[in-house]
Short mmCIF file of C-alpha atoms in Angstrom, two decimals:
data_model
loop_
_atom_site.label_atom_id
_atom_site.label_comp_id
_atom_site.label_asym_id
_atom_site.label_seq_id
_atom_site.Cartn_x
_atom_site.Cartn_y
_atom_site.Cartn_z
CA UNK Z 9 -25.06 -17.84 -1.36
CA UNK Z 10 -21.73 -16.97 0.17
CA UNK Z 11 -22.54 -19.06 3.20
CA UNK Z 12 -23.32 -22.20 1.22
CA UNK Z 13 -20.19 -21.80 -0.91
CA UNK Z 14 -18.14 -21.49 2.27
CA UNK Z 15 -19.65 -24.64 3.69
CA UNK Z 16 -19.01 -26.54 0.48
CA UNK Z 17 -15.43 -25.22 0.40
CA UNK Z 18 -14.96 -26.50 3.97
CA UNK Z 19 -16.43 -29.87 2.98
CA UNK Z 20 -14.10 -30.12 -0.01
CA UNK Z 21 -11.21 -29.37 2.33
CA UNK Z 22 -12.26 -31.92 4.93
CA UNK Z 23 -13.18 -34.77 2.55
CA UNK Z 24 -9.62 -35.99 1.80
CA UNK Z 25 -8.80 -35.92 5.51
CA UNK Z 26 -11.92 -38.00 6.23
CA UNK Z 27 -10.83 -40.50 3.56
CA UNK Z 28 -7.42 -40.74 5.24
CA UNK Z 29 -9.01 -41.49 8.63
CA UNK Z 30 -11.30 -44.07 7.03
CA UNK Z 31 -8.33 -45.84 5.41
CA UNK Z 32 -6.55 -45.78 8.75
CA UNK Z 33 -9.60 -47.28 10.50
CA UNK Z 34 -9.67 -50.10 7.93
CA UNK Z 35 -5.99 -50.84 7.44
CA UNK Z 36 -4.79 -51.07 11.04
CA UNK Z 37 -7.14 -53.96 12.10
CA UNK Z 38 -7.02 -55.69 8.69
CA UNK Z 39 -3.21 -55.85 8.64
CA UNK Z 40 -3.10 -56.42 12.41
CA UNK Z 41 -0.61 -53.59 12.88
CA UNK Z 42 0.97 -53.78 16.33
CA UNK Z 43 0.18 -50.77 18.60
CA UNK Z 44 3.94 -50.18 19.06
CA UNK Z 45 4.17 -49.47 15.30
CA UNK Z 46 0.94 -47.57 14.70
CA UNK Z 47 -2.16 -47.08 16.90
CA UNK Z 48 -5.77 -47.77 16.02
CA UNK Z 49 -8.28 -44.93 15.60
CA UNK Z 50 -9.99 -46.01 18.79
CA UNK Z 51 -6.72 -45.95 20.78
CA UNK Z 52 -5.97 -42.43 19.63
CA UNK Z 53 -9.54 -41.36 20.45
CA UNK Z 54 -9.18 -42.88 23.90
CA UNK Z 55 -5.82 -41.19 24.44
CA UNK Z 56 -7.37 -37.90 23.37
CA UNK Z 57 -10.27 -38.28 25.76
CA UNK Z 58 -8.02 -39.25 28.68
CA UNK Z 59 -5.61 -36.38 28.09
CA UNK Z 60 -8.57 -34.00 27.92
CA UNK Z 61 -10.00 -35.33 31.17
CA UNK Z 62 -6.73 -35.22 33.12
CA UNK Z 63 -6.01 -31.75 31.66
CA UNK Z 64 -2.60 -32.68 30.24
CA UNK Z 65 -3.56 -31.97 26.62
CA UNK Z 66 -4.83 -28.50 27.47
CA UNK Z 67 -1.66 -27.85 29.47
CA UNK Z 68 0.57 -28.86 26.53
CA UNK Z 69 -1.49 -26.88 24.01
CA UNK Z 70 -1.56 -23.78 26.20
CA UNK Z 71 2.21 -23.99 26.73
CA UNK Z 72 2.88 -24.30 22.98
CA UNK Z 73 0.38 -21.67 21.87
CA UNK Z 74 1.48 -19.11 24.46
CA UNK Z 75 5.14 -19.54 23.46
CA UNK Z 76 4.26 -19.01 19.82
CA UNK Z 77 2.05 -16.04 20.63
CA UNK Z 78 4.64 -14.29 22.80
CA UNK Z 79 7.55 -15.02 20.45
CA UNK Z 80 5.54 -13.82 17.47
CA UNK Z 81 4.27 -10.63 19.09
CA UNK Z 82 7.80 -9.73 20.24
CA UNK Z 83 9.21 -10.46 16.78
CA UNK Z 84 6.56 -8.37 15.00
CA UNK Z 85 7.07 -5.47 17.41
CA UNK Z 86 10.78 -5.34 16.56
CA UNK Z 87 10.66 -6.45 12.92
CA UNK Z 88 8.05 -4.00 11.61
CA UNK Z 89 9.82 -0.79 12.74
CA UNK Z 90 13.13 -2.19 11.49
CA UNK Z 91 11.59 -3.18 8.16
CA UNK Z 92 10.10 0.28 7.73
CA UNK Z 93 13.42 1.91 8.61
CA UNK Z 94 15.09 -0.26 5.98
CA UNK Z 95 12.33 0.63 3.53
CA UNK Z 96 12.84 4.38 3.85
CA UNK Z 97 16.62 4.47 4.30
CA UNK Z 98 18.79 3.12 1.55
CA UNK Z 99 21.84 3.14 3.82
CA UNK Z 100 20.20 1.11 6.57
CA UNK Z 101 18.83 -1.29 3.99
CA UNK Z 102 22.17 -1.76 2.24
CA UNK Z 103 23.89 -2.44 5.55
CA UNK Z 104 21.32 -4.83 6.98
CA UNK Z 105 20.23 -6.79 3.91
CA UNK Z 106 23.26 -9.14 3.80
CA UNK Z 107 22.86 -9.79 7.53
CA UNK Z 108 19.15 -10.49 7.06
CA UNK Z 109 19.91 -12.92 4.24
CA UNK Z 110 22.47 -14.77 6.33
CA UNK Z 111 20.33 -15.03 9.45
CA UNK Z 112 17.13 -15.92 7.63
CA UNK Z 113 18.87 -19.08 6.46
CA UNK Z 114 19.87 -19.83 10.04
CA UNK Z 115 16.52 -18.93 11.55
CA UNK Z 116 14.79 -21.76 13.32
CA UNK Z 117 16.08 -24.81 15.06
CA UNK Z 118 19.76 -24.08 14.33
CA UNK Z 119 19.45 -21.60 17.20
CA UNK Z 120 18.32 -24.20 19.73
CA UNK Z 121 21.76 -25.25 21.06
CA UNK Z 122 22.97 -21.73 21.68
CA UNK Z 123 19.52 -20.62 22.90
CA UNK Z 124 19.62 -23.29 25.62
CA UNK Z 125 23.09 -22.10 26.65
CA UNK Z 126 21.87 -18.51 26.91
CA UNK Z 127 18.39 -19.01 28.36
CA UNK Z 128 18.58 -22.49 29.90
CA UNK Z 129 16.00 -25.18 29.16
CA UNK Z 130 12.43 -23.89 28.96
CA UNK Z 131 10.38 -20.88 28.10
CA UNK Z 132 13.14 -18.39 27.22
CA UNK Z 133 15.02 -20.64 24.80
CA UNK Z 134 11.87 -21.63 22.95
CA UNK Z 135 10.49 -18.10 22.68
CA UNK Z 136 13.89 -17.07 21.32
CA UNK Z 137 13.68 -19.74 18.61
CA UNK Z 138 10.14 -18.60 17.69
CA UNK Z 139 11.30 -14.99 17.67
CA UNK Z 140 14.04 -15.82 15.19
CA UNK Z 141 11.71 -17.77 12.95
CA UNK Z 142 9.23 -14.90 12.72
CA UNK Z 143 11.53 -11.88 12.95
CA UNK Z 144 13.52 -12.17 9.73
CA UNK Z 145 10.56 -13.06 7.54
CA UNK Z 146 8.45 -10.20 8.89
CA UNK Z 147 11.29 -7.67 8.68
CA UNK Z 148 12.01 -8.66 5.09
CA UNK Z 149 8.35 -8.56 4.07
CA UNK Z 150 7.89 -5.17 5.74
CA UNK Z 151 10.85 -3.85 3.77
CA UNK Z 152 9.30 -5.29 0.62
CA UNK Z 153 5.94 -3.75 1.48
CA UNK Z 154 7.36 -0.28 2.08
CA UNK Z 155 9.47 -0.34 -1.05
CA UNK Z 156 6.49 -1.34 -3.21
CA UNK Z 157 4.38 1.63 -2.07
CA UNK Z 158 4.20 3.83 -5.18
CA UNK Z 159 6.25 7.01 -4.81
CA UNK Z 160 3.23 9.03 -5.98
CA UNK Z 161 1.34 8.00 -2.82
CA UNK Z 162 4.12 9.41 -0.67
CA UNK Z 163 4.18 12.51 -2.83
CA UNK Z 164 0.40 12.84 -2.54
CA UNK Z 165 0.58 12.59 1.25
CA UNK Z 166 3.42 15.12 1.45
CA UNK Z 167 1.57 17.61 -0.75
CA UNK Z 168 -1.49 17.24 1.48
CA UNK Z 169 0.62 18.27 4.46
CA UNK Z 170 1.72 14.93 5.94
CA UNK Z 171 4.78 15.18 8.17
CA UNK Z 172 7.09 12.31 9.15
CA UNK Z 173 4.75 10.88 11.72
CA UNK Z 174 1.64 10.94 9.51
CA UNK Z 175 3.69 9.50 6.65
CA UNK Z 176 4.49 6.56 8.91
CA UNK Z 177 1.02 5.96 10.37
CA UNK Z 178 -1.12 6.87 7.36
CA UNK Z 179 1.00 5.77 4.40
CA UNK Z 180 3.96 3.49 5.17
CA UNK Z 181 2.30 1.24 7.76
CA UNK Z 182 -1.02 0.69 5.97
CA UNK Z 183 0.78 0.46 2.63
CA UNK Z 184 3.07 -2.26 3.95
CA UNK Z 185 0.35 -4.02 5.96
CA UNK Z 186 -0.61 -6.63 3.34
CA UNK Z 187 3.04 -7.66 3.10
CA UNK Z 188 3.42 -7.59 6.86
CA UNK Z 189 0.43 -9.93 7.21
CA UNK Z 190 1.89 -12.24 4.57
CA UNK Z 191 5.19 -12.15 6.46
CA UNK Z 192 3.51 -13.02 9.75
CA UNK Z 193 1.67 -15.88 8.08
CA UNK Z 194 4.87 -17.31 6.59
CA UNK Z 195 6.84 -16.65 9.77
CA UNK Z 196 4.24 -18.33 11.95
CA UNK Z 197 4.45 -21.38 9.70
CA UNK Z 198 8.19 -21.54 10.33
CA UNK Z 199 7.67 -20.82 14.01
CA UNK Z 200 5.15 -23.60 14.46
CA UNK Z 201 7.56 -26.15 12.97
CA UNK Z 202 10.48 -24.76 14.96
CA UNK Z 203 8.40 -24.82 18.11
CA UNK Z 204 7.75 -28.56 17.97
CA UNK Z 205 11.43 -29.27 17.35
CA UNK Z 206 12.53 -26.97 20.15
CA UNK Z 207 10.04 -28.44 22.59
CA UNK Z 208 11.45 -31.92 21.98
CA UNK Z 209 14.82 -30.72 23.19
CA UNK Z 210 14.46 -27.80 25.48
CA UNK Z 211 11.49 -28.14 27.79
CA UNK Z 212 9.22 -30.30 29.94
CA UNK Z 213 5.81 -29.18 28.70
CA UNK Z 214 4.27 -28.53 25.29
CA UNK Z 215 3.13 -30.53 22.28
CA UNK Z 216 6.67 -31.30 21.08
CA UNK Z 217 7.58 -32.56 24.54
CA UNK Z 218 4.40 -34.65 24.65
CA UNK Z 219 5.42 -36.42 21.42
CA UNK Z 220 8.96 -36.93 22.53
CA UNK Z 221 8.15 -38.44 25.90
CA UNK Z 222 5.48 -40.73 24.43
CA UNK Z 223 8.15 -42.20 22.19
CA UNK Z 224 10.11 -43.39 25.20
CA UNK Z 225 7.10 -45.44 26.31
CA UNK Z 226 6.08 -46.68 22.84
CA UNK Z 227 2.81 -44.75 23.23
CA UNK Z 228 2.16 -44.43 19.51
CA UNK Z 229 -1.45 -43.38 20.21
CA UNK Z 230 -0.16 -40.31 22.10
CA UNK Z 231 2.34 -39.54 19.34
CA UNK Z 232 -0.33 -39.69 16.64
CA UNK Z 233 -2.74 -37.71 18.84
CA UNK Z 234 -0.06 -35.05 19.23
CA UNK Z 235 0.56 -34.95 15.49
CA UNK Z 236 -3.15 -34.54 14.80
CA UNK Z 237 -3.43 -31.75 17.37
CA UNK Z 238 -0.37 -29.96 15.95
CA UNK Z 239 -1.71 -30.08 12.40
CA UNK Z 240 -5.25 -29.15 13.38
CA UNK Z 241 -4.15 -26.24 15.55
CA UNK Z 242 -2.07 -24.83 12.71
CA UNK Z 243 -4.93 -25.13 10.24
CA UNK Z 244 -7.24 -23.37 12.69
CA UNK Z 245 -4.78 -20.54 13.30
CA UNK Z 246 -4.17 -20.17 9.59
CA UNK Z 247 -7.79 -20.38 8.41
CA UNK Z 248 -9.50 -18.54 11.23
CA UNK Z 249 -6.90 -15.84 11.94
CA UNK Z 250 -4.32 -15.35 9.20
CA UNK Z 251 -6.28 -15.93 6.01
CA UNK Z 252 -9.16 -13.60 7.02
CA UNK Z 253 -6.58 -10.97 8.01
CA UNK Z 254 -4.89 -11.25 4.64
CA UNK Z 255 -8.23 -11.06 2.89
CA UNK Z 256 -9.30 -8.01 4.87
CA UNK Z 257 -6.28 -6.03 3.73
CA UNK Z 258 -5.35 -7.31 0.30
CA UNK Z 259 -8.77 -7.89 -1.21
CA UNK Z 260 -10.53 -4.97 0.42
CA UNK Z 261 -7.96 -2.51 -0.81
CA UNK Z 262 -7.58 -4.14 -4.20
CA UNK Z 263 -3.89 -4.66 -3.64
CA UNK Z 264 -2.22 -7.50 -5.43
CA UNK Z 265 -0.39 -9.94 -3.21
CA UNK Z 266 3.31 -9.97 -3.92
CA UNK F 2 -5.57 31.69 -3.67
CA UNK F 3 -2.08 32.97 -4.45
CA UNK F 4 0.10 33.67 -7.44
CA UNK F 5 2.82 31.39 -8.73
CA UNK F 6 5.97 32.78 -10.20
CA UNK F 7 8.83 30.93 -11.86
CA UNK F 8 11.99 32.96 -12.40
CA UNK F 9 14.75 31.59 -14.67
CA UNK F 10 13.92 28.09 -13.51
CA UNK F 11 16.49 25.45 -14.51
CA UNK F 12 16.97 21.73 -13.96
CA UNK F 13 20.03 19.69 -14.82
CA UNK F 14 20.64 16.21 -13.57
CA UNK F 15 23.32 13.59 -13.94
CA UNK F 16 22.29 10.71 -16.17
CA UNK F 17 24.21 7.77 -14.70
CA UNK F 18 23.37 5.58 -17.70
CA UNK F 19 24.74 8.03 -20.26
CA UNK F 20 27.41 9.27 -17.86
CA UNK F 21 26.70 12.92 -18.60
CA UNK F 22 24.80 15.94 -17.33
CA UNK F 23 21.42 16.45 -18.98
CA UNK F 24 19.52 19.73 -19.11
CA UNK F 25 15.81 19.09 -18.64
CA UNK F 26 14.77 22.73 -18.07
CA UNK F 27 16.98 25.39 -19.56
CA UNK F 28 15.46 28.72 -18.52
CA UNK F 29 11.75 29.02 -17.79
CA UNK F 30 10.10 32.16 -16.47
CA UNK F 31 6.36 32.21 -15.96
CA UNK F 32 3.89 34.33 -14.03
CA UNK F 33 0.57 32.84 -12.96
CA UNK F 34 -1.53 35.51 -11.21
CA UNK F 35 -3.85 34.40 -8.39
CA UNK F 36 -7.04 32.84 -9.75
CA UNK F 37 -5.69 32.16 -13.24
CA UNK F 38 -5.83 28.83 -15.05
CA UNK F 39 -2.65 28.16 -17.05
CA UNK F 40 -2.10 25.08 -19.21
CA UNK F 41 1.39 23.95 -20.14
CA UNK F 42 1.58 21.87 -23.32
CA UNK F 43 4.47 20.43 -25.26
CA UNK F 44 5.73 17.24 -26.86
CA UNK F 45 6.97 14.33 -24.72
CA UNK F 46 10.31 15.10 -23.13
CA UNK F 47 9.87 18.88 -23.29
CA UNK F 48 10.15 19.05 -19.51
CA UNK F 49 6.57 19.94 -18.60
CA UNK F 50 6.22 17.27 -15.91
CA UNK F 51 9.67 18.17 -14.55
CA UNK F 52 8.44 21.73 -14.01
CA UNK F 53 5.39 20.50 -12.15
CA UNK F 54 7.46 18.15 -9.98
CA UNK F 55 9.78 21.01 -9.06
CA UNK F 56 6.89 23.36 -8.25
CA UNK F 57 5.30 20.60 -6.14
CA UNK F 58 8.64 20.23 -4.36
CA UNK F 59 9.05 16.54 -5.21
CA UNK F 60 12.40 17.17 -6.91
CA UNK F 61 14.85 20.03 -6.25
CA UNK F 62 15.48 22.65 -8.92
CA UNK F 63 19.06 23.41 -9.98
CA UNK F 64 18.64 27.11 -10.70
CA UNK F 65 16.23 30.04 -10.52
CA UNK F 66 13.32 30.62 -8.15
CA UNK F 67 9.87 29.17 -7.52
CA UNK F 68 7.65 31.54 -5.54
CA UNK F 69 4.13 30.88 -4.26
CA UNK F 70 2.59 34.16 -3.11
CA UNK F 71 6.13 35.53 -3.10
CA UNK F 72 7.49 32.80 -0.80
CA UNK F 73 10.20 30.43 -2.12
CA UNK F 74 9.25 26.75 -2.38
CA UNK F 75 11.21 24.32 -0.21
CA UNK F 76 9.94 20.77 -0.65
CA UNK F 77 6.34 19.56 -0.85
CA UNK F 78 3.67 21.37 1.14
CA UNK F 79 -0.09 21.78 1.51
CA UNK F 80 0.01 25.24 -0.13
CA UNK F 81 0.37 23.39 -3.44
CA UNK F 82 -2.28 20.73 -4.08
CA UNK F 83 -1.38 18.08 -6.65
CA UNK F 84 -3.60 15.95 -8.88
CA UNK F 85 -1.70 12.98 -10.33
CA UNK F 86 -2.11 11.14 -13.60
CA UNK F 87 -2.18 7.88 -11.64
CA UNK F 88 -4.79 9.35 -9.21
CA UNK F 89 -2.61 8.40 -6.20
CA UNK F 90 -5.57 7.74 -3.92
CA UNK F 91 -4.81 5.88 -0.70
CA UNK F 92 -6.24 2.40 -1.36
CA UNK F 93 -6.63 1.72 2.38
CA UNK F 94 -8.81 4.77 2.97
CA UNK F 95 -12.42 5.29 1.99
CA UNK F 96 -13.25 8.08 -0.44
CA UNK F 97 -14.38 10.21 2.52
CA UNK F 98 -11.09 9.66 4.36
CA UNK F 99 -9.07 10.30 1.21
CA UNK F 100 -10.76 13.66 0.77
CA UNK F 101 -10.50 14.41 4.49
CA UNK F 102 -6.77 13.60 4.55
CA UNK F 103 -5.55 17.16 4.01
CA UNK F 104 -7.81 18.60 6.75
CA UNK F 105 -6.71 15.71 9.01
CA UNK F 106 -3.08 16.76 8.50
CA UNK F 107 -4.05 20.29 9.54
CA UNK F 108 -5.46 18.89 12.79
CA UNK F 109 -9.14 19.39 11.91
CA UNK F 110 -11.28 17.17 14.21
CA UNK F 111 -12.91 14.09 12.66
CA UNK F 112 -16.50 15.39 12.63
CA UNK F 113 -15.54 18.69 11.02
CA UNK F 114 -13.29 17.13 8.37
CA UNK F 115 -16.00 14.65 7.41
CA UNK F 116 -18.27 17.64 6.94
CA UNK F 117 -15.66 19.37 4.74
CA UNK F 118 -15.11 16.18 2.74
CA UNK F 119 -18.84 15.67 2.16
CA UNK F 120 -19.22 19.26 1.04
CA UNK F 121 -16.45 18.86 -1.56
CA UNK F 122 -17.69 15.44 -2.66
CA UNK F 123 -21.10 17.00 -3.31
CA UNK F 124 -19.36 19.59 -5.51
CA UNK F 125 -18.28 16.79 -7.88
CA UNK F 126 -21.47 14.75 -7.53
CA UNK F 127 -19.67 12.07 -5.53
CA UNK F 128 -21.75 12.04 -2.33
CA UNK F 129 -22.93 8.49 -2.95
CA UNK F 130 -19.34 7.17 -3.12
CA UNK F 131 -18.18 8.51 0.26
CA UNK F 132 -17.91 5.13 1.96
CA UNK F 133 -16.46 3.22 -0.99
CA UNK F 134 -12.81 2.24 -1.36
CA UNK F 135 -10.93 3.62 -4.40
CA UNK F 136 -10.55 0.23 -6.08
CA UNK F 137 -14.34 -0.07 -6.15
CA UNK F 138 -14.57 3.00 -8.41
CA UNK F 139 -14.01 3.51 -12.14
CA UNK F 140 -10.97 5.48 -13.32
CA UNK F 141 -13.09 8.56 -13.99
CA UNK F 142 -14.63 8.42 -10.52
CA UNK F 143 -11.21 7.91 -8.93
CA UNK F 144 -9.84 11.01 -10.61
CA UNK F 145 -12.88 13.04 -9.53
CA UNK F 146 -11.91 12.02 -6.00
CA UNK F 147 -8.30 13.00 -6.76
CA UNK F 148 -9.37 16.49 -7.82
CA UNK F 149 -11.75 16.89 -4.89
CA UNK F 150 -9.10 15.70 -2.44
CA UNK F 151 -6.68 18.37 -3.65
CA UNK F 152 -9.39 21.08 -3.56
CA UNK F 153 -10.64 20.12 -0.09
CA UNK F 154 -7.26 21.08 1.33
CA UNK F 155 -7.78 24.61 -0.04
CA UNK F 156 -4.33 24.97 -1.60
CA UNK F 157 -2.98 28.31 -2.82
CA UNK F 158 -2.09 26.73 -6.15
CA UNK F 159 -3.51 23.59 -7.75
CA UNK F 160 -1.04 21.55 -9.82
CA UNK F 161 -2.47 19.01 -12.25
CA UNK F 162 -0.15 16.54 -14.00
CA UNK F 163 -1.94 15.10 -17.06
CA UNK F 164 -4.84 14.22 -14.75
CA UNK F 165 -7.20 12.96 -17.44
CA UNK F 166 -4.68 11.13 -19.63
CA UNK F 167 -5.53 7.68 -18.28
CA UNK F 168 -9.33 7.76 -18.57
CA UNK F 169 -11.37 7.01 -21.70
CA UNK F 170 -12.21 9.80 -24.17
CA UNK F 171 -15.88 10.04 -23.23
CA UNK F 172 -15.16 10.31 -19.51
CA UNK F 173 -12.34 12.75 -20.21
CA UNK F 174 -14.73 15.26 -21.79
CA UNK F 175 -17.11 14.96 -18.84
CA UNK F 176 -14.25 15.52 -16.43
CA UNK F 177 -13.10 18.55 -18.43
CA UNK F 178 -16.64 20.00 -18.31
CA UNK F 179 -16.74 19.43 -14.54
CA UNK F 180 -13.29 20.88 -13.90
CA UNK F 181 -14.24 23.94 -15.96
CA UNK F 182 -17.41 24.39 -13.91
CA UNK F 183 -15.58 23.94 -10.60
CA UNK F 184 -12.89 26.40 -11.65
CA UNK F 185 -15.53 28.96 -12.63
CA UNK F 186 -17.21 28.55 -9.24
CA UNK F 187 -14.08 28.60 -7.06
CA UNK F 188 -11.45 30.35 -9.18
CA UNK F 189 -8.37 28.51 -7.87
CA UNK F 190 -4.91 29.22 -9.30
CA UNK F 191 -4.22 26.23 -11.56
CA UNK F 192 -1.23 24.93 -13.46
CA UNK F 193 -2.41 22.15 -15.76
CA UNK F 194 0.08 19.93 -17.58
CA UNK F 195 -1.13 18.08 -20.67
CA UNK F 196 -0.09 16.98 -24.14
CA UNK F 197 -3.71 17.25 -25.33
CA UNK F 198 -3.98 20.64 -27.08
CA UNK F 199 -7.81 20.94 -27.23
CA UNK F 200 -7.92 20.07 -23.51
CA UNK F 201 -5.34 22.76 -22.73
CA UNK F 202 -7.26 25.41 -24.69
CA UNK F 203 -10.67 24.35 -23.40
CA UNK F 204 -9.67 24.75 -19.76
CA UNK F 205 -7.15 27.57 -19.62
CA UNK F 206 -7.01 31.36 -19.60
CA UNK F 207 -3.57 31.03 -21.10
CA UNK F 208 -1.65 28.21 -22.78
CA UNK F 209 2.12 27.98 -22.45
CA UNK F 210 3.90 25.99 -25.16
CA UNK F 211 7.08 24.38 -23.94
CA UNK F 212 9.88 23.09 -26.14
CA UNK F 213 13.24 21.60 -25.26
CA UNK F 214 13.16 22.98 -21.72
CA UNK F 215 12.17 26.51 -22.73
CA UNK F 216 8.98 28.52 -23.19
CA UNK F 217 8.30 28.66 -26.93
CA UNK F 218 5.14 30.78 -26.83
CA UNK F 219 2.25 31.90 -24.65
CA UNK F 220 -1.25 32.05 -26.13
CA UNK F 221 -4.11 33.89 -24.42
CA UNK F 222 -7.50 32.14 -24.51
CA UNK F 223 -10.18 34.86 -24.36
CA UNK F 224 -13.09 32.44 -24.97
CA UNK F 225 -16.02 33.41 -22.76
CA UNK F 226 -17.21 31.33 -19.85
CA UNK F 227 -18.93 29.18 -18.80
CA UNK F 228 -17.20 26.78 -21.14
CA UNK F 229 -18.80 23.44 -21.95
CA UNK F 230 -17.95 21.01 -24.73
CA UNK F 231 -21.50 21.14 -26.13
CA UNK F 232 -20.85 24.76 -27.09
CA UNK F 233 -17.10 24.80 -27.76
CA UNK F 234 -16.97 21.73 -29.97
CA UNK F 235 -18.38 23.82 -32.85
CA UNK F 236 -16.96 27.19 -31.79
CA UNK F 237 -14.77 28.85 -34.43
CA UNK F 238 -12.71 30.83 -31.94
CA UNK F 239 -11.94 27.61 -30.06
CA UNK F 240 -10.98 25.80 -33.27
CA UNK F 241 -8.72 28.65 -34.42
CA UNK F 242 -6.93 28.84 -31.07
CA UNK F 243 -6.52 25.07 -30.92
CA UNK F 244 -5.05 25.03 -34.42
CA UNK F 245 -2.73 27.89 -33.55
CA UNK F 246 -1.44 26.08 -30.43
CA UNK F 247 -1.22 22.76 -32.28
CA UNK F 248 0.95 24.40 -34.97
CA UNK F 249 3.26 25.73 -32.25
CA UNK F 250 3.51 22.32 -30.58
CA UNK F 251 4.27 20.63 -33.90
CA UNK F 252 6.98 23.15 -34.64
CA UNK F 253 8.48 22.57 -31.22
#
């Protein structure tokens, strides 16, 4: 029962995309759109196949995904402890909240120019941009998560003998986890967009770079291929990794998403 | 099991909204010998929950002493188990892990604390729910887990803050029957806060009536045990005592 409903949900999700591709397959030859303006389905398919065979697509995807993964992991490792500290200490929270507000507006591609000055063109600058995109959202959501844990739960833990360490590992972290997961999901969305922008400017490999270079040669089929890969990869990450993670915490524990 | 003793307990706090100091507890002295069940009743705002929160160590007291087995209370600790009105179960832990939480904090190994938890769950007829999460249980079941979790940590004193106020009337009577049975079996020292007079009388050896931050009266409840609602509901002694306490509360 659950299986069939999942399949039908997937079909409902895919159907509009299939319609879009069908329209594309019809319109481009009918209107005789020039390849320099927009490619045909076949041209994009061919470009995809070629880039798979020569390994360039895999190279670009691996470069992009590894940057996002490393930047995100680093950001979460720093943001979660900071968010918890803000959640338990009113002083720390009062001091850092205005800074968080300011920098969360800046987070993303506004950092690219200075990041390239600090880290040079390439890996470091891009990971830094990803880090910024994820860090502030996750820190803020962690703070939110900790501050929404009912005081009675902390009281209950304390009266059962929990010390500082157990309070952190058994109450604050799991209590904030649904918000942390939501934060990571939102942050990764920002990061993925920031990544493509940063790769257009600050590197020589990656999906953003692939798009940008193709433009110089009027290779619209490579540009569109890149766009499809970028969108599909994000949907896969979101549906196969982030949504199940959110479900596992929020629904299992009966917590309401904030 | 240890005694609890409150000596000239007082609580004043600064009400920022009113801009003045408010006296929540004026002067409360109370002796609860080891193994006794004491109910504290009183109208809303009489300070009964404030007393419990101070004894639990969740809020500091402004004057007097709180002694558990003769030792002054400093902050929350596992010597005083608490059962909350809102249950306060950890939603991310199974029932088994909720009940095993106290032993876990004492450093009891996993296998042994599961054993302890299962033993206490069996006491409340909850063995079948061990692997469920709290949100999968009814309110009555959740509070059974709340009581069992506090008991499984073998506290010196059990503090109960209107524990059955948020379950339906039918379930409440069942829970009262069960708590009465468990108390008769294990004889823990209990302080039970409630605004429900029949509940207070049904469960306790002694009922303390609180009014405006002071003890108005103490009423002994010599009704024989075991106590079950099937018997007490028509018991004249129970009715008389309930009416007596109710009159005191209404005069408060």
